[in-house]
Short mmCIF file of C-alpha atoms and ligand atoms in Angstrom, two decimals:
data_model
loop_
_atom_site.label_atom_id
_atom_site.label_comp_id
_atom_site.label_asym_id
_atom_site.label_seq_id
_atom_site.Cartn_x
_atom_site.Cartn_y
_atom_site.Cartn_z
CA MET J 1 71.12 265.40 104.92
CA LEU J 2 70.72 261.91 106.19
CA ILE J 3 67.80 260.72 107.66
CA LEU J 4 68.28 257.61 109.81
CA LEU J 5 65.49 255.32 109.57
CA LYS J 6 64.05 253.06 112.96
CA PRO J 7 65.06 249.46 112.91
CA ASN J 8 61.98 246.94 110.75
CA THR J 9 61.21 250.18 108.18
CA ARG J 10 59.38 249.02 105.50
CA LYS J 11 59.88 249.32 102.25
CA GLU J 12 56.72 251.49 101.48
CA GLN J 13 57.72 254.07 104.42
CA VAL J 14 60.92 254.61 102.55
CA LEU J 15 59.39 255.35 99.25
CA GLU J 16 56.56 257.28 100.78
CA ILE J 17 59.83 259.52 102.48
CA GLN J 18 61.83 259.68 99.05
CA ASP J 19 58.35 260.52 97.00
CA PHE J 20 58.75 263.56 99.01
CA LEU J 21 62.22 264.39 98.17
CA LYS J 22 61.65 263.48 94.32
CA ASN J 23 58.86 265.87 95.18
CA ILE J 24 60.62 268.79 96.20
CA GLY J 25 63.30 267.96 93.45
CA GLN J 26 65.62 266.19 95.58
CA GLU J 27 67.80 263.18 94.65
CA SER J 28 67.65 260.42 97.56
CA PHE J 29 69.68 257.08 98.35
CA TYR J 30 68.58 254.55 100.66
CA VAL J 31 71.51 252.18 101.85
CA GLN J 32 71.05 249.65 104.86
CA ASN J 33 73.31 248.60 107.43
CA PRO J 34 72.13 250.79 109.16
CA ASP J 35 69.60 252.07 106.92
CA ALA J 36 68.78 255.48 106.10
CA ILE J 37 68.31 258.22 103.04
CA LEU J 38 70.95 259.84 102.17
CA ALA J 39 69.08 263.33 100.61
CA PRO J 40 72.91 264.88 100.19
CA ASN J 41 71.30 268.33 99.09
CA ASN J 42 68.50 268.57 101.08
CA LYS J 43 67.53 271.62 103.42
CA VAL J 44 63.89 270.83 104.05
CA ALA J 45 63.58 268.05 106.45
CA PRO J 46 60.62 265.51 106.21
CA ASP J 47 58.66 265.98 108.93
CA HIS J 48 59.47 263.66 111.64
CA GLU J 49 55.59 263.33 113.15
CA ARG J 50 53.88 262.48 109.67
CA TYR J 51 56.86 259.92 108.95
CA SER J 52 57.27 258.18 111.55
CA CYS J 53 59.98 255.72 110.81
CA ILE J 54 62.51 258.28 111.26
CA SER J 55 64.42 258.28 114.16
CA GLU J 56 66.98 260.62 113.91
CA ILE J 57 68.19 263.69 110.76
CA LYS J 58 71.52 264.34 110.94
CA GLU J 59 73.34 266.88 108.65
CA ILE J 60 76.83 265.71 107.49
CA SER J 61 79.33 268.49 106.85
CA THR J 62 81.97 266.69 105.11
CA PRO J 63 81.69 266.27 100.85
CA TYR J 64 81.69 262.08 101.24
CA LYS J 65 78.52 261.28 103.42
CA LEU J 66 78.53 257.81 103.57
CA ALA J 67 82.13 257.19 103.79
CA SER J 68 82.04 259.19 107.08
CA ASN J 69 81.96 258.21 110.70
CA ALA J 70 79.24 260.67 111.07
CA TYR J 71 76.93 257.71 109.32
CA LYS J 72 78.32 254.93 111.27
CA THR J 73 81.18 254.58 113.02
CA GLU J 74 82.46 251.02 112.26
CA THR J 75 82.64 248.49 109.19
CA SER J 76 83.08 244.60 109.55
CA PHE J 77 81.84 241.78 107.17
CA GLU J 78 82.75 238.27 106.26
CA VAL J 79 84.22 236.84 103.31
CA ASN J 80 84.51 233.41 103.07
CA GLY J 81 84.37 233.32 106.73
CA VAL J 82 87.29 235.43 107.36
CA GLN J 83 86.58 238.68 109.26
CA ILE J 84 87.14 242.01 107.66
CA GLY J 85 87.39 245.08 108.57
CA THR J 86 87.08 247.63 112.27
CA ASP J 87 89.35 245.26 114.61
CA TYR J 88 90.45 242.61 112.26
CA ALA J 89 93.43 242.41 110.09
CA ASN J 90 93.99 240.63 106.77
CA ILE J 91 97.00 239.52 104.82
CA ILE J 92 96.42 239.33 100.60
CA ALA J 93 99.25 238.39 98.85
CA GLY J 94 100.42 236.98 95.25
CA PRO J 95 101.63 237.93 91.85
CA CYS J 96 101.59 241.11 90.47
CA SER J 97 100.20 239.63 87.24
CA ILE J 98 98.92 235.71 86.85
CA GLU J 99 101.63 234.46 84.57
CA SER J 100 100.95 230.66 84.01
CA GLU J 101 98.87 228.04 85.44
CA ASP J 102 102.70 226.65 86.79
CA GLN J 103 102.86 229.94 88.83
CA ILE J 104 99.65 230.98 90.33
CA PHE J 105 99.60 226.64 92.13
CA GLU J 106 103.35 227.00 93.33
CA ILE J 107 101.94 230.37 95.29
CA ALA J 108 98.84 229.59 96.12
CA ASN J 109 100.17 226.26 98.02
CA PHE J 110 102.89 228.58 99.35
CA LEU J 111 100.19 231.18 100.96
CA GLN J 112 98.15 228.60 102.26
CA LYS J 113 101.00 226.82 104.11
CA GLN J 114 102.08 230.14 105.49
CA GLN J 115 98.18 230.82 106.86
CA VAL J 116 97.26 233.56 104.46
CA LYS J 117 93.49 233.74 103.30
CA PHE J 118 93.91 235.85 100.34
CA LEU J 119 94.88 235.58 96.77
CA ARG J 120 96.21 238.27 94.65
CA GLY J 121 96.90 238.37 90.60
CA GLY J 122 96.36 240.87 88.23
CA ALA J 123 94.76 239.02 84.98
CA PHE J 124 93.65 242.36 83.30
CA LYS J 125 97.24 244.65 84.09
CA PRO J 126 96.97 248.37 83.97
CA ARG J 127 100.46 248.90 82.32
CA THR J 128 101.43 252.05 81.31
CA SER J 129 103.60 251.26 78.13
CA PRO J 130 100.59 249.39 75.67
CA TYR J 131 104.13 246.79 74.85
CA SER J 132 104.51 245.41 77.93
CA PHE J 133 102.76 241.95 79.29
CA ARG J 134 99.20 242.68 80.20
CA GLY J 135 97.97 239.76 81.90
CA LEU J 136 96.52 236.39 80.61
CA GLY J 137 92.74 238.10 80.56
CA LYS J 138 90.42 235.39 81.11
CA LYS J 139 92.67 232.63 81.05
CA GLY J 140 94.24 234.31 84.30
CA LEU J 141 91.08 234.86 85.91
CA ALA J 142 90.04 230.75 85.33
CA LEU J 143 93.43 230.07 86.75
CA ILE J 144 93.46 232.68 89.83
CA LYS J 145 90.05 230.86 90.63
CA SER J 146 91.19 226.94 90.70
CA ALA J 147 94.49 227.96 91.98
CA GLY J 148 92.23 229.84 95.23
CA LYS J 149 90.00 226.79 94.84
CA GLN J 150 92.54 224.06 95.62
CA HIS J 151 94.45 225.80 98.57
CA ASN J 152 91.19 227.22 100.29
CA LEU J 153 91.90 230.66 99.13
CA SER J 154 89.54 233.84 98.92
CA VAL J 155 90.70 235.92 95.07
CA VAL J 156 91.23 239.23 94.74
CA THR J 157 91.50 240.49 91.32
CA GLU J 158 91.41 243.94 89.68
CA LEU J 159 88.44 245.07 87.26
CA MET J 160 89.59 247.07 84.65
CA ASP J 161 86.46 247.77 82.54
CA LEU J 162 82.64 247.40 83.18
CA SER J 163 82.29 244.81 80.17
CA LEU J 164 84.29 242.12 82.38
CA LEU J 165 81.97 243.10 85.27
CA ASP J 166 79.91 239.37 84.79
CA GLU J 167 83.47 238.00 84.07
CA VAL J 168 84.90 239.08 87.83
CA MET J 169 82.37 238.56 89.35
CA GLU J 170 82.48 234.87 89.05
CA TYR J 171 85.93 234.76 89.45
CA SER J 172 86.71 236.82 92.17
CA ASP J 173 85.42 237.29 96.14
CA ILE J 174 86.53 240.77 96.11
CA ILE J 175 87.25 243.15 93.70
CA GLN J 176 89.79 245.16 93.32
CA ILE J 177 89.64 248.96 91.49
CA GLY J 178 92.98 250.32 90.91
CA SER J 179 94.68 253.54 91.31
CA ARG J 180 93.94 254.87 87.89
CA ASN J 181 90.29 253.67 87.87
CA MET J 182 89.41 255.60 90.93
CA ALA J 183 88.16 258.36 89.21
CA ASN J 184 86.02 256.15 86.74
CA PHE J 185 83.24 257.62 88.66
CA TYR J 186 80.96 255.74 86.59
CA MET J 187 81.89 252.51 87.01
CA LEU J 188 82.43 253.32 90.75
CA SER J 189 78.64 253.91 90.51
CA GLU J 190 78.00 250.49 88.85
CA LEU J 191 79.81 248.80 91.88
CA GLY J 192 77.80 250.33 94.02
CA LYS J 193 74.82 248.24 92.71
CA ILE J 194 76.63 244.68 93.49
CA ASN J 195 77.04 242.51 96.90
CA LYS J 196 80.53 241.95 96.21
CA PRO J 197 83.45 243.82 98.46
CA ILE J 198 85.47 246.76 96.39
CA LEU J 199 89.32 246.44 97.21
CA LEU J 200 89.20 250.46 96.24
CA LYS J 201 92.94 251.62 96.20
CA ARG J 202 93.87 255.16 96.42
CA GLY J 203 94.36 257.25 93.19
CA MET J 204 97.77 258.32 92.70
CA GLN J 205 97.07 261.77 92.67
CA ALA J 206 94.01 261.42 94.79
CA LYS J 207 93.35 263.76 98.40
CA VAL J 208 92.23 261.95 100.78
CA THR J 209 88.84 263.91 100.59
CA GLU J 210 88.39 263.01 96.35
CA TRP J 211 89.22 259.34 97.59
CA LEU J 212 86.55 259.20 100.19
CA LEU J 213 84.31 260.67 97.67
CA ALA J 214 84.78 257.72 95.49
CA ALA J 215 83.97 255.24 98.13
CA ASP J 216 80.84 257.54 98.31
CA TYR J 217 79.60 256.41 94.95
CA ILE J 218 79.87 252.64 95.88
CA LEU J 219 78.04 253.36 99.24
CA SER J 220 75.25 255.17 97.50
CA GLY J 221 74.34 252.48 95.42
CA GLY J 222 73.90 250.36 98.20
CA ASN J 223 77.07 248.31 97.96
CA ASP J 224 78.49 249.11 101.88
CA LYS J 225 81.24 246.59 100.99
CA VAL J 226 84.33 248.93 100.74
CA ILE J 227 88.05 248.58 101.85
CA LEU J 228 90.40 251.27 101.03
CA CYS J 229 93.94 250.62 100.14
CA GLU J 230 96.77 252.99 100.57
CA ARG J 231 99.29 252.60 97.77
CA GLY J 232 101.62 255.45 97.56
CA ILE J 233 101.38 258.66 95.80
CA ARG J 234 102.91 260.59 93.13
CA SER J 235 105.92 262.64 94.28
CA PHE J 236 108.12 265.21 92.48
CA ASP J 237 111.35 262.62 93.98
CA ASN J 238 112.24 260.57 90.91
CA LEU J 239 114.06 258.24 93.35
CA SER J 240 111.37 256.04 95.06
CA ARG J 241 108.17 254.54 92.59
CA ASN J 242 105.68 256.49 94.97
CA VAL J 243 105.57 258.10 98.59
CA MET J 244 103.70 255.35 100.87
CA ASP J 245 101.55 257.44 103.08
CA ILE J 246 101.56 255.91 106.27
CA GLY J 247 99.68 258.65 107.85
CA VAL J 248 96.93 258.36 105.92
CA ILE J 249 96.15 255.68 108.06
CA PRO J 250 95.25 257.14 111.23
CA LEU J 251 93.82 260.17 109.28
CA VAL J 252 90.89 258.06 107.40
CA GLN J 253 90.26 256.25 110.57
CA SER J 254 89.49 259.59 112.15
CA LEU J 255 87.16 260.20 109.02
CA SER J 256 85.49 256.89 108.49
CA HIS J 257 84.55 253.51 109.11
CA LEU J 258 85.78 251.87 106.58
CA PRO J 259 88.64 249.61 106.79
CA ILE J 260 92.10 250.76 105.02
CA ILE J 261 94.54 248.26 104.23
CA ALA J 262 98.42 249.34 102.71
CA ASP J 263 100.23 248.00 99.75
CA PRO J 264 103.64 248.60 101.07
CA SER J 265 104.71 246.83 97.41
CA HIS J 266 103.32 249.33 94.76
CA GLY J 267 103.93 252.42 97.85
CA THR J 268 107.37 251.76 97.50
CA GLY J 269 108.00 250.53 94.56
CA ASP J 270 111.37 248.16 96.01
CA SER J 271 111.52 245.00 97.06
CA LYS J 272 114.32 246.36 99.88
CA PHE J 273 111.73 248.44 101.77
CA VAL J 274 108.36 246.50 101.75
CA ASN J 275 109.25 244.91 104.77
CA GLN J 276 109.92 248.08 106.59
CA MET J 277 107.32 249.48 105.56
CA ALA J 278 104.22 246.69 106.20
CA LYS J 279 105.26 246.91 109.70
CA ALA J 280 105.03 250.41 109.56
CA ALA J 281 101.57 250.32 108.40
CA MET J 282 100.45 247.29 110.46
CA ILE J 283 101.83 249.70 113.47
CA ALA J 284 100.02 252.39 112.48
CA GLY J 285 96.52 250.63 112.70
CA ALA J 286 95.83 249.26 109.62
CA ASN J 287 93.09 246.88 108.68
CA GLY J 288 95.76 244.79 106.70
CA LEU J 289 98.42 244.23 103.87
CA MET J 290 98.65 243.48 100.07
CA ILE J 291 102.15 242.09 99.31
CA GLU J 292 103.19 241.51 95.86
CA ILE J 293 104.83 237.91 96.46
CA HIS J 294 106.62 235.72 93.41
CA PRO J 295 109.10 232.27 93.40
CA GLU J 296 111.29 234.56 91.31
CA PRO J 297 110.83 238.10 91.53
CA SER J 298 113.42 238.95 88.70
CA LYS J 299 111.60 236.92 86.56
CA ALA J 300 108.51 238.52 87.54
CA LEU J 301 106.62 239.54 84.18
CA SER J 302 105.09 242.63 85.85
CA ASP J 303 106.60 244.84 88.90
CA GLY J 304 109.29 242.45 89.90
CA ASN J 305 111.35 245.00 91.52
CA GLN J 306 108.66 245.55 94.55
CA THR J 307 108.00 241.99 94.99
CA LEU J 308 109.16 239.30 97.51
CA SER J 309 110.48 236.26 97.34
CA PHE J 310 108.97 233.59 99.24
CA SER J 311 111.85 233.64 101.78
CA GLN J 312 111.11 237.49 102.03
CA PHE J 313 107.10 237.10 102.61
CA ASP J 314 107.91 234.24 105.27
CA GLU J 315 110.51 236.82 107.33
CA LEU J 316 107.56 239.29 106.58
CA MET J 317 105.52 237.01 108.11
CA THR J 318 107.72 235.87 111.15
CA ASP J 319 108.05 239.59 112.36
CA LEU J 320 104.51 240.16 112.31
CA GLU J 321 104.13 237.36 114.44
CA LEU J 322 106.31 238.90 116.97
CA LEU J 323 104.81 242.48 116.37
CA LYS J 324 101.12 241.05 117.98
CA PRO J 325 101.57 243.08 120.37
CA ALA J 326 101.63 245.61 119.03
CA ILE J 327 99.48 245.36 116.37
CA LYS J 328 96.30 244.26 118.22
CA LYS J 329 93.83 243.52 115.37
CA PRO J 330 93.84 239.70 115.15
CA ILE J 331 94.68 238.92 111.97
CA ASP J 332 92.22 236.50 109.63
CA ALA J 333 90.44 235.88 112.41
CA ASN J 334 87.60 233.44 112.43
CA TYR J 335 88.39 231.53 109.47
CA SER J 336 86.19 228.14 109.04
CA LEU J 337 84.17 227.84 105.85
CA ILE J 338 85.48 225.72 103.09
CA ILE J 339 85.40 227.61 99.94
CA ASP J 340 83.49 226.18 97.40
C1 LIG V 1 98.51 246.11 91.05
O1 LIG V 1 97.71 245.88 92.08
O2 LIG V 1 98.88 245.12 90.69
C2 LIG V 1 98.67 247.64 90.78
C3 LIG V 1 98.49 247.40 89.34
O3 LIG V 1 97.93 248.24 91.33
P1 LIG V 1 97.60 250.30 91.87
O4 LIG V 1 96.43 249.82 90.95
O5 LIG V 1 97.90 250.31 92.89
O6 LIG V 1 98.73 250.50 90.64
MN1 LIG V 2 101.85 245.21 90.73
#
C-alpha cells in the first residue's frame, strides 16, 4: 500500500502514521518527491479522517513499488547543471579502465571538445579473471576526478564494495553499480541512504522485474536519483558477448518513471556494432548512452575489443546530430554550472 501525503505534511504527521503501521506489525518506508509512505505488505488502511495529511491510498500491484509509474510518472534531476531523465538524454563516455594520467586527461580533453558532459572510467574493475588488470584503485579515482574537473566533466565511476563508499562518494558525481553487483541487495539498500545519483546496470541474467526491484532497494531508502542502464544480457549464443536488449527500453518506460540509458559497448562487446546499436537505442527512446572510448583501443588494458577510437566516437556524435529529429530528447541540455 502506498500512502500519498499532502504537500507540506510535517515530520510528526509522518511519524504518527509510521507508528500506527509499526503497531500493527507493518514495516514502512518514507519517501519524498512526491511525499509518501510505502507499507509494502500492509492491508489495513490508516483512517483518512484521523490522519488528515493523507491525500490518497493506492495499491501497487507489481512486486516493485517505488520504481513503478503507479507511484510517479517521471523522474528528472540535475547533475552539475545538466538535466537527466524524462525528456532529456545524456552521453557518458570514457575508458573502460582509468589506466594512467596521460590516458584519462587525453580522453577528458577530447570529450570536452565533443561537448560531452560526463566522463566514465573504472578505478576498481570487476574482472572475470583475478589475473587481468583490475584498475588503479584509489589513484585512479583521484585521476578521474582531476581530469573531470579540468575539463568540466561530471564523473561516473563504479562502486565495487561498500568499504570504498566514502572514497567513491568523494571522487564521483554519479556512482555506477555494475552488472555483477545489481543483486548485491545489502549494498543497494545502503546506497538508498546517500545523496548521490546511482547508475544501476542491469544484471547480466536479470529479468526486468528483478532489475526494478533492485532499484526499489535504493528508492525505498530515500535516494530518488536512480538511472537504469541496459548493458546486454547473457544468451546461449557465443558469437556475441551479450545480447543488447533494445526492446527493454520502451518496456521499462511503460512500467517505470526512471531514466533508462543504454551501454552498447558491453551490450555488443564489439566496437564494429556499437555505432548501430547506440543509434538504435536512442531511436528506441533511451535517455542516453554510455560508450567506452580510448585513444588506442587495441592497447586498452580492459575491454579494448568493444572500445571506440576517437574518430569512431566522433562519427557517432555526427550521426546522432543527424538523427536529432527522430531522437527528440535534447542531449546534455541546460549545461550551465562550472564544476568546482
Ligand atoms: C563497465 O562499465 O566497465 C562494466 C564493468 O560494466 P558491466 O558491469 O555492465 O559489466
Ligand atoms: Mn568495460
